[in-house]
Amino acid sequence: SAPLRRFFELCDASPEDRICARLDELCGRVRTCLDETDDAGELDERCDYARRLYLRMLQRLLSGEEARGHHNFTTLLANESFHRSLFACCMETVAASYSVNSMAFPAILEIVDLAAFDMYKVIESFVFHEPELPQQLRRHFGVLDVTILESLAWAEGSPIHALMKVYTKEALAAAAAAAAAA
């Protein structure tokens, strides 16, 4: 769409081709992982819904960032986990709306190769920037949010552990610097 292309043009290099290729890859993963009993036409339709929602939400998120004063989206649009998280939210919306049990959360995380904590970082913005999201889906994402924070984010290999190590090192360095200055 024209608004998305405008955001892409603000980047150092247009990410449009990479985004389209990633969407194709993620939709392919979904098709491969869903039960063989699912109708192929329905799968294509659901992937198409998720793709269209992804593009609409990407535009809304970028518009929100622009309103906050950001005008270069190169870093954000190059962030793989951001795109996978946004797609996971979109696919989760479709799966919850159509009761696709074979994709019930947290299956989407494995399907798109995503850490729960990474999805958690996008959920709030996703819900905030989709004012037409039905209340039932808002509650659904609220439950996902809590599930991730209470258990999934703490799983072995989660990015939260690396963030905590960085924070601990920075806090210790700051404390040592303050002690040395005193």
PDB file of C-alpha atoms in Angstrom, residues 54-147:
ATOM      1  CA  TYR A  54      -0.107  -8.093   9.279  1.00  0.00           C
ATOM      2  CA  LEU A  55       0.236  -5.385   6.615  1.00  0.00           C
ATOM      3  CA  ARG A  56      -2.534  -3.292   8.186  1.00  0.00           C
ATOM      4  CA  MET A  57      -1.015  -3.641  11.649  1.00  0.00           C
ATOM      5  CA  LEU A  58       2.484  -2.882  10.376  1.00  0.00           C
ATOM      6  CA  GLN A  59       1.148   0.344   8.909  1.00  0.00           C
ATOM      7  CA  ARG A  60      -0.653   1.226  12.141  1.00  0.00           C
ATOM      8  CA  LEU A  61       2.385   0.470  14.296  1.00  0.00           C
ATOM      9  CA  LEU A  62       4.658   2.545  12.061  1.00  0.00           C
ATOM     10  CA  SER A  63       2.142   5.401  12.089  1.00  0.00           C
ATOM     11  CA  GLY A  64       2.125   5.213  15.874  1.00  0.00           C
ATOM     12  CA  GLU A  65       5.909   5.350  15.992  1.00  0.00           C
ATOM     13  CA  GLU A  66       5.909   8.283  13.584  1.00  0.00           C
ATOM     14  CA  ALA A  67       3.441  10.132  15.821  1.00  0.00           C
ATOM     15  CA  ARG A  68       5.905   9.593  18.688  1.00  0.00           C
ATOM     16  CA  GLY A  69       8.595  11.345  16.657  1.00  0.00           C
ATOM     17  CA  HIS A  70      10.419   8.471  14.990  1.00  0.00           C
ATOM     18  CA  HIS A  71      11.101   8.990  11.296  1.00  0.00           C
ATOM     19  CA  ASN A  72      13.648   6.335  10.335  1.00  0.00           C
ATOM     20  CA  PHE A  73      12.343   2.811  10.588  1.00  0.00           C
ATOM     21  CA  THR A  74      15.410   0.977   9.292  1.00  0.00           C
ATOM     22  CA  THR A  75      16.264  -0.703  12.609  1.00  0.00           C
ATOM     23  CA  LEU A  76      12.706  -1.708  13.455  1.00  0.00           C
ATOM     24  CA  LEU A  77      11.946  -3.026   9.970  1.00  0.00           C
ATOM     25  CA  ALA A  78      15.191  -5.020   9.954  1.00  0.00           C
ATOM     26  CA  ASN A  79      14.325  -6.699  13.271  1.00  0.00           C
ATOM     27  CA  GLU A  80      13.423 -10.317  12.542  1.00  0.00           C
ATOM     28  CA  SER A  81      11.801 -11.002  15.919  1.00  0.00           C
ATOM     29  CA  PHE A  82       9.571  -7.936  15.527  1.00  0.00           C
ATOM     30  CA  HIS A  83       8.198  -9.243  12.218  1.00  0.00           C
ATOM     31  CA  ARG A  84       7.777 -12.795  13.500  1.00  0.00           C
ATOM     32  CA  SER A  85       6.045 -11.458  16.618  1.00  0.00           C
ATOM     33  CA  LEU A  86       3.689  -9.284  14.616  1.00  0.00           C
ATOM     34  CA  PHE A  87       2.864 -12.179  12.301  1.00  0.00           C
ATOM     35  CA  ALA A  88       2.329 -14.456  15.323  1.00  0.00           C
ATOM     36  CA  CYS A  89      -0.149 -11.950  16.768  1.00  0.00           C
ATOM     37  CA  CYS A  90      -1.957 -11.770  13.436  1.00  0.00           C
ATOM     38  CA  MET A  91      -2.055 -15.541  13.021  1.00  0.00           C
ATOM     39  CA  GLU A  92      -3.172 -15.937  16.635  1.00  0.00           C
ATOM     40  CA  THR A  93      -6.013 -13.503  15.897  1.00  0.00           C
ATOM     41  CA  VAL A  94      -7.089 -15.588  12.914  1.00  0.00           C
ATOM     42  CA  ALA A  95      -6.670 -18.883  14.774  1.00  0.00           C
ATOM     43  CA  ALA A  96      -8.673 -17.669  17.771  1.00  0.00           C
ATOM     44  CA  SER A  97     -11.369 -16.176  15.531  1.00  0.00           C
ATOM     45  CA  TYR A  98     -11.814 -19.387  13.538  1.00  0.00           C
ATOM     46  CA  SER A  99     -11.104 -21.864  16.362  1.00  0.00           C
ATOM     47  CA  VAL A 100      -8.132 -23.451  14.613  1.00  0.00           C
ATOM     48  CA  ASN A 101      -7.261 -25.884  17.395  1.00  0.00           C
ATOM     49  CA  SER A 102      -4.098 -27.126  15.717  1.00  0.00           C
ATOM     50  CA  MET A 103      -2.682 -23.628  16.121  1.00  0.00           C
ATOM     51  CA  ALA A 104      -3.886 -22.926  19.654  1.00  0.00           C
ATOM     52  CA  PHE A 105      -1.343 -20.865  21.576  1.00  0.00           C
ATOM     53  CA  PRO A 106       1.535 -21.553  22.193  1.00  0.00           C
ATOM     54  CA  ALA A 107       1.799 -23.647  18.992  1.00  0.00           C
ATOM     55  CA  ILE A 108       2.214 -20.513  16.856  1.00  0.00           C
ATOM     56  CA  LEU A 109       5.487 -19.784  18.665  1.00  0.00           C
ATOM     57  CA  GLU A 110       7.011 -23.035  17.488  1.00  0.00           C
ATOM     58  CA  ILE A 111       5.519 -22.719  14.008  1.00  0.00           C
ATOM     59  CA  VAL A 112       7.134 -19.321  13.398  1.00  0.00           C
ATOM     60  CA  ASP A 113      10.254 -20.073  15.472  1.00  0.00           C
ATOM     61  CA  LEU A 114       9.663 -17.361  18.034  1.00  0.00           C
ATOM     62  CA  ALA A 115      10.463 -16.955  21.726  1.00  0.00           C
ATOM     63  CA  ALA A 116       7.405 -16.219  23.866  1.00  0.00           C
ATOM     64  CA  PHE A 117       9.089 -13.159  25.369  1.00  0.00           C
ATOM     65  CA  ASP A 118       9.556 -11.667  21.899  1.00  0.00           C
ATOM     66  CA  MET A 119       5.840 -12.036  21.188  1.00  0.00           C
ATOM     67  CA  TYR A 120       5.057 -10.531  24.581  1.00  0.00           C
ATOM     68  CA  LYS A 121       6.899  -7.343  23.580  1.00  0.00           C
ATOM     69  CA  VAL A 122       4.505  -6.820  20.648  1.00  0.00           C
ATOM     70  CA  ILE A 123       1.146  -7.891  22.122  1.00  0.00           C
ATOM     71  CA  GLU A 124       0.343  -4.632  23.930  1.00  0.00           C
ATOM     72  CA  SER A 125       1.080  -2.474  20.874  1.00  0.00           C
ATOM     73  CA  PHE A 126      -0.830  -4.879  18.658  1.00  0.00           C
ATOM     74  CA  VAL A 127      -3.959  -4.655  20.805  1.00  0.00           C
ATOM     75  CA  PHE A 128      -3.594  -0.882  21.275  1.00  0.00           C
ATOM     76  CA  HIS A 129      -3.241  -0.161  17.551  1.00  0.00           C
ATOM     77  CA  GLU A 130      -6.198  -2.338  16.513  1.00  0.00           C
ATOM     78  CA  PRO A 131      -9.208  -0.427  17.823  1.00  0.00           C
ATOM     79  CA  GLU A 132     -11.613  -2.749  16.000  1.00  0.00           C
ATOM     80  CA  LEU A 133     -10.326  -5.842  17.812  1.00  0.00           C
ATOM     81  CA  PRO A 134     -13.362  -7.498  19.442  1.00  0.00           C
ATOM     82  CA  GLN A 135     -13.461  -7.589  23.226  1.00  0.00           C
ATOM     83  CA  GLN A 136     -13.216 -11.391  23.170  1.00  0.00           C
ATOM     84  CA  LEU A 137      -9.885 -11.177  21.337  1.00  0.00           C
ATOM     85  CA  ARG A 138      -8.646  -8.396  23.628  1.00  0.00           C
ATOM     86  CA  ARG A 139      -9.313 -10.730  26.561  1.00  0.00           C
ATOM     87  CA  HIS A 140      -7.627 -13.585  24.682  1.00  0.00           C
ATOM     88  CA  PHE A 141      -4.473 -11.518  24.222  1.00  0.00           C
ATOM     89  CA  GLY A 142      -4.653 -10.495  27.881  1.00  0.00           C
ATOM     90  CA  VAL A 143      -4.585 -14.178  28.831  1.00  0.00           C
ATOM     91  CA  LEU A 144      -1.638 -14.765  26.477  1.00  0.00           C
ATOM     92  CA  ASP A 145       0.175 -11.831  28.034  1.00  0.00           C
ATOM     93  CA  VAL A 146      -0.231 -13.288  31.518  1.00  0.00           C
ATOM     94  CA  THR A 147       0.664 -16.818  30.378  1.00  0.00           C
TER      95      THR A 147
END
